[in-house]
Short mmCIF file of C-alpha atoms in Angstrom, two decimals:
data_model
loop_
_atom_site.label_atom_id
_atom_site.label_comp_id
_atom_site.label_asym_id
_atom_site.label_seq_id
_atom_site.Cartn_x
_atom_site.Cartn_y
_atom_site.Cartn_z
CA MET A 30 26.06 70.46 71.10
CA GLU A 31 28.99 68.04 71.40
CA LYS A 32 32.17 69.12 73.33
CA GLU A 33 35.40 68.80 71.65
CA ILE A 34 37.83 66.76 73.49
CA ILE A 35 41.32 68.57 73.11
CA LEU A 36 43.35 66.10 75.51
CA SER A 37 42.54 62.70 76.61
CA ALA A 38 44.71 60.15 78.95
CA SER A 39 43.57 56.45 79.13
CA HIS A 40 44.68 54.29 82.05
CA LEU A 41 47.97 55.83 82.58
CA LYS A 42 50.77 54.53 84.53
CA LYS A 43 54.08 55.36 85.85
CA SER A 44 56.20 53.75 88.54
CA PHE A 45 59.35 54.89 89.94
CA ARG A 46 61.95 52.37 91.87
CA THR A 47 63.35 53.60 95.05
CA GLY A 48 66.87 52.04 96.39
CA LYS A 49 69.64 52.99 98.45
CA LYS A 50 70.70 55.76 95.88
CA GLY A 51 67.51 57.24 95.44
CA LEU A 52 64.52 57.27 92.98
CA HIS A 53 64.73 55.47 89.74
CA ILE A 54 62.22 54.90 87.06
CA GLY A 55 60.69 51.41 87.08
CA LYS A 56 60.51 48.90 84.24
CA LYS A 57 57.32 48.33 82.33
CA GLY A 58 55.59 45.45 83.65
CA SER A 59 57.33 45.76 87.25
CA HIS A 60 55.97 43.46 89.79
CA THR A 61 52.99 45.45 91.34
CA GLY A 62 53.84 43.91 94.86
CA ASP A 63 57.57 45.27 94.83
CA ASN A 64 57.89 47.02 98.09
CA ASN A 65 60.72 49.44 96.45
CA LEU A 66 58.10 50.53 93.86
CA VAL A 67 56.28 53.99 93.91
CA HIS A 68 53.25 54.02 91.67
CA ALA A 69 53.26 57.84 91.01
CA VAL A 70 50.53 57.36 88.69
CA ASP A 71 48.14 54.50 88.84
CA ASP A 72 45.55 53.77 86.59
CA VAL A 73 44.69 57.49 85.34
CA SER A 74 42.17 57.99 82.86
CA LEU A 75 40.96 61.79 81.99
CA GLU A 76 39.68 64.20 79.26
CA VAL A 77 40.14 67.93 79.01
CA ILE A 78 37.52 69.68 76.99
CA LYS A 79 38.65 72.44 74.52
CA GLY A 80 38.20 75.90 75.90
CA GLU A 81 37.89 74.67 79.78
CA THR A 82 40.32 74.97 82.75
CA LEU A 83 40.50 71.73 84.28
CA ALA A 84 41.81 71.84 87.77
CA LEU A 85 43.92 69.15 89.01
CA VAL A 86 44.38 68.99 92.70
CA GLY A 87 45.90 67.14 95.65
CA GLU A 88 48.39 67.09 98.01
CA SER A 89 51.91 67.03 97.49
CA GLY A 90 53.13 63.76 96.28
CA CYS A 91 50.11 62.37 95.20
CA GLY A 92 51.24 62.54 91.57
CA LYS A 93 49.74 65.60 89.98
CA SER A 94 53.30 66.96 88.15
CA THR A 95 54.01 63.43 87.27
CA LEU A 96 50.61 63.30 85.40
CA ALA A 97 51.45 66.71 83.72
CA ARG A 98 54.82 65.41 82.66
CA LEU A 99 53.11 62.43 81.05
CA LEU A 100 50.53 64.30 79.32
CA MET A 101 53.40 66.93 77.91
CA ARG A 102 55.74 63.57 76.86
CA MET A 103 58.45 65.08 78.88
CA ILE A 104 58.48 61.51 80.48
CA ASN A 105 57.13 58.29 79.11
CA SER A 106 54.32 56.32 80.91
CA ASP A 107 54.87 52.80 81.19
CA GLU A 108 51.38 51.92 80.19
CA GLY A 109 48.11 53.70 78.73
CA SER A 110 47.53 56.04 75.93
CA ILE A 111 47.44 59.93 75.47
CA TYR A 112 45.38 61.63 72.66
CA PHE A 113 45.94 65.20 71.67
CA GLU A 114 43.31 66.80 69.35
CA GLY A 115 42.20 63.01 68.33
CA LYS A 116 45.73 61.97 67.47
CA GLU A 117 47.44 59.30 69.83
CA ILE A 118 50.99 60.80 70.60
CA SER A 119 51.75 58.24 73.81
CA HIS A 120 54.53 56.59 71.34
CA LEU A 121 55.63 58.96 68.80
CA SER A 122 59.06 59.67 68.33
CA GLU A 123 60.93 62.93 69.48
CA ARG A 124 60.60 64.14 65.60
CA LYS A 125 57.20 63.23 65.12
CA MET A 126 56.48 64.72 68.73
CA ARG A 127 57.70 68.10 67.60
CA PRO A 128 54.71 69.65 65.70
CA TYR A 129 52.84 68.73 69.02
CA ARG A 130 55.37 70.52 71.34
CA LYS A 131 54.25 74.02 69.63
CA LYS A 132 50.57 73.53 70.78
CA MET A 133 51.37 72.29 74.39
CA GLN A 134 53.20 74.59 76.54
CA MET A 135 53.94 74.63 80.36
CA VAL A 136 54.20 77.42 82.88
CA PHE A 137 56.44 76.02 85.95
CA GLN A 138 55.96 76.43 89.55
CA ASP A 139 59.28 78.81 90.27
CA PRO A 140 59.67 81.67 87.67
CA ALA A 141 63.30 82.07 88.98
CA SER A 142 64.48 78.68 87.95
CA SER A 143 62.66 78.33 84.88
CA LEU A 144 64.18 81.43 83.29
CA ASP A 145 67.68 81.47 82.18
CA PRO A 146 69.67 83.99 84.65
CA ARG A 147 71.88 85.03 81.85
CA MET A 148 69.34 85.96 79.16
CA LYS A 149 67.49 89.07 79.02
CA ILE A 150 63.80 89.23 79.01
CA ARG A 151 63.75 90.21 75.48
CA ASP A 152 65.83 86.90 74.45
CA ILE A 153 63.54 84.79 76.73
CA ILE A 154 60.47 85.54 75.11
CA ALA A 155 62.17 85.39 71.55
CA GLU A 156 63.29 81.91 72.30
CA PRO A 157 60.58 79.99 71.05
CA LEU A 158 59.90 82.49 68.32
CA ILE A 159 63.59 81.94 66.82
CA ALA A 160 63.21 78.14 67.64
CA TRP A 161 60.16 77.86 65.29
CA ASN A 162 61.25 79.82 62.69
CA VAL A 163 57.89 81.93 62.84
CA TYR A 164 58.80 85.23 61.50
CA ASP A 165 61.16 85.91 58.66
CA SER A 166 62.20 89.26 60.26
CA LYS A 167 63.60 90.81 63.35
CA ALA A 168 61.29 93.68 63.20
CA LYS A 169 58.19 91.31 63.06
CA ARG A 170 59.58 89.33 66.21
CA ASP A 171 60.08 92.65 68.18
CA ASP A 172 56.61 93.54 67.29
CA ARG A 173 55.26 90.01 68.55
CA ILE A 174 57.59 90.51 72.01
CA LEU A 175 56.00 93.73 72.64
CA GLU A 176 52.34 92.29 71.95
CA LEU A 177 53.21 89.76 74.37
CA LEU A 178 54.71 91.79 76.96
CA ASN A 179 50.94 93.78 76.55
CA LEU A 180 49.25 90.90 77.29
CA VAL A 181 50.81 89.87 80.41
CA ASP A 182 50.83 93.43 81.60
CA LEU A 183 54.70 94.40 81.61
CA ARG A 184 56.27 97.11 80.36
CA GLU A 185 58.56 97.77 77.21
CA ASP A 186 61.39 99.06 79.71
CA CYS A 187 61.60 95.25 80.95
CA LEU A 188 63.26 94.09 77.58
CA ASP A 189 66.83 94.66 78.18
CA ARG A 190 66.84 93.46 81.92
CA TYR A 191 67.72 90.25 83.46
CA PRO A 192 65.15 87.70 85.85
CA HIS A 193 67.00 88.63 89.04
CA GLN A 194 65.53 92.20 88.39
CA PHE A 195 61.92 91.30 88.86
CA SER A 196 59.80 90.43 91.26
CA GLY A 197 58.35 86.64 91.69
CA GLY A 198 55.08 87.75 90.04
CA GLN A 199 56.87 89.69 87.34
CA ARG A 200 59.12 86.69 86.52
CA GLN A 201 55.90 84.40 86.34
CA ARG A 202 54.37 86.75 83.85
CA ILE A 203 57.67 86.77 81.72
CA GLY A 204 57.04 82.87 82.13
CA ILE A 205 53.70 82.97 81.03
CA ALA A 206 54.36 85.62 78.01
CA ARG A 207 56.87 83.01 76.78
CA ALA A 208 54.49 80.16 76.92
CA ILE A 209 51.77 81.75 74.78
CA ALA A 210 54.29 83.12 72.16
CA LEU A 211 53.54 80.37 69.99
CA ASN A 212 49.80 80.81 70.47
CA PRO A 213 49.29 77.40 72.03
CA ASP A 214 45.99 75.40 72.07
CA LEU A 215 46.85 73.90 75.59
CA LEU A 216 48.46 75.65 78.51
CA ILE A 217 49.46 73.61 81.65
CA CYS A 218 50.20 75.28 84.88
CA ASP A 219 52.19 73.21 87.13
CA GLU A 220 51.71 74.99 90.41
CA SER A 221 52.43 78.55 88.80
CA VAL A 222 51.01 80.32 91.70
CA SER A 223 51.99 78.56 94.64
CA ALA A 224 55.56 80.35 94.91
CA LEU A 225 53.76 83.73 95.14
CA ASP A 226 52.24 85.40 98.00
CA VAL A 227 48.51 85.74 98.23
CA CYS A 228 48.04 89.08 96.68
CA VAL A 229 50.40 88.35 93.73
CA GLN A 230 48.39 84.85 93.58
CA ALA A 231 45.49 86.90 92.68
CA GLN A 232 46.42 89.08 89.93
CA ILE A 233 48.25 86.09 88.06
CA LEU A 234 45.11 84.07 88.26
CA ASN A 235 43.18 87.06 86.81
CA LEU A 236 45.65 87.35 84.16
CA LEU A 237 45.53 83.60 83.36
CA LYS A 238 41.40 84.31 83.08
CA SER A 239 41.98 87.29 80.91
CA LEU A 240 44.48 85.19 78.54
CA LYS A 241 42.10 82.19 78.42
CA GLN A 242 39.19 84.62 77.26
CA GLN A 243 41.40 86.46 74.60
CA MET A 244 43.33 83.47 73.21
CA GLY A 245 40.79 80.68 73.59
CA LEU A 246 43.13 78.55 75.71
CA THR A 247 42.38 75.52 77.08
CA CYS A 248 44.07 75.02 80.30
CA LEU A 249 45.12 72.46 82.83
CA PHE A 250 45.63 74.18 86.04
CA ILE A 251 47.57 71.56 88.73
CA SER A 252 47.67 73.11 92.31
CA HIS A 253 47.25 71.69 95.98
CA ASP A 254 45.18 74.54 97.09
CA LEU A 255 41.39 74.19 96.67
CA ALA A 256 40.83 77.96 97.65
CA VAL A 257 42.87 78.89 94.36
CA VAL A 258 41.22 76.51 92.30
CA SER A 259 37.95 77.55 93.09
CA PHE A 260 38.28 80.92 91.14
CA ILE A 261 39.82 79.56 88.20
CA ALA A 262 38.44 75.85 87.34
CA ASP A 263 35.42 74.78 85.44
CA ARG A 264 35.81 71.19 86.49
CA VAL A 265 38.15 69.66 89.05
CA VAL A 266 39.92 66.51 89.17
CA VAL A 267 40.93 65.40 92.65
CA MET A 268 44.20 63.07 92.91
CA LYS A 269 45.26 60.74 96.01
CA ASN A 270 48.33 58.33 95.90
CA GLY A 271 48.41 58.37 92.08
CA ARG A 272 44.79 57.72 91.55
CA ILE A 273 41.72 60.09 90.51
CA CYS A 274 39.27 59.76 93.62
CA GLU A 275 36.72 62.41 92.14
CA MET A 276 35.83 64.13 88.89
CA ALA A 277 33.10 66.93 88.99
CA PRO A 278 32.32 70.55 87.93
CA ALA A 279 33.45 72.61 90.49
CA SER A 280 30.16 74.07 91.66
CA GLN A 281 29.63 70.54 92.60
CA ILE A 282 33.15 69.93 94.31
CA TYR A 283 32.48 72.55 96.41
CA SER A 284 28.72 72.43 97.19
CA ASN A 285 28.32 68.63 97.29
CA PRO A 286 31.84 66.69 97.43
CA GLY A 287 31.18 63.10 96.97
CA HIS A 288 34.27 61.42 98.28
CA GLU A 289 35.67 61.56 101.88
CA TYR A 290 39.11 62.72 100.61
CA THR A 291 37.79 65.59 98.48
CA LYS A 292 35.55 66.69 102.19
CA TYR A 293 38.88 66.57 103.97
CA LEU A 294 40.88 68.77 101.32
CA LEU A 295 37.81 71.29 101.64
CA SER A 296 37.93 71.14 105.60
CA SER A 297 41.70 72.16 105.24
CA VAL A 298 40.82 75.38 103.40
CA PRO A 299 40.92 78.51 105.60
CA ARG A 300 37.64 80.45 106.19
CA ILE A 301 37.11 83.86 107.93
CA LYS A 302 35.54 82.89 111.09
CA GLU A 303 32.47 85.31 111.92
CA TYR A 304 31.90 86.67 115.46
CA ASP A 305 28.73 87.75 117.06
#
């Protein structure tokens, strides 16, 4: 059976110009030999298969988050093309891009900064439902909010509280509830467990795996931690300096890595030493 490609990128490039005042977006066709030009994403091509969890890994600064923002069209690429469900979206206007926004959602790294501290949890989760006018009555919307709370294992008494009243793990569950409210086809998790302690990380990873099965989600999971990735990924893409250096099934990455950089990353994963 032929696998369905939900998202693909071809030869994506994105550069930023550095200067005395900081980082600036480079112009199209900027000179590749310019010492002040940082190639955050440099000729990247990849495919995300429907129903899988594709992990994007690499050290901080390798271009993972920039690539995620390119794929979401939060920023525009200098070169290359992006296809979502067979439609090229690289150059769509914001108006034409709007229907795709509903199908592509993101869970961010820091739940504290991605949730409005002035809004109650009820309003945070309701926000995408209201923006897209999903329900014609408040009662139906409230039922959906309760359903979403149940999906992320939070109680109903959370609804009239504010983000600062919750732990980091609970705030991330709230962010996930908001992200899945519109039943997206693709969920991009950008370092979504890196700000959490190890025990809470495991809980959130289990939640994401459960949601994937229940909702048929496709997930692009971005992380610098290969130990985390081993638990959730079907395939792994390894990035270094804005380029892909290896792409393979997770089992192969961990058992027989083909690139020296992948071997280096794996050697950095903490292991429990056994003593006689």
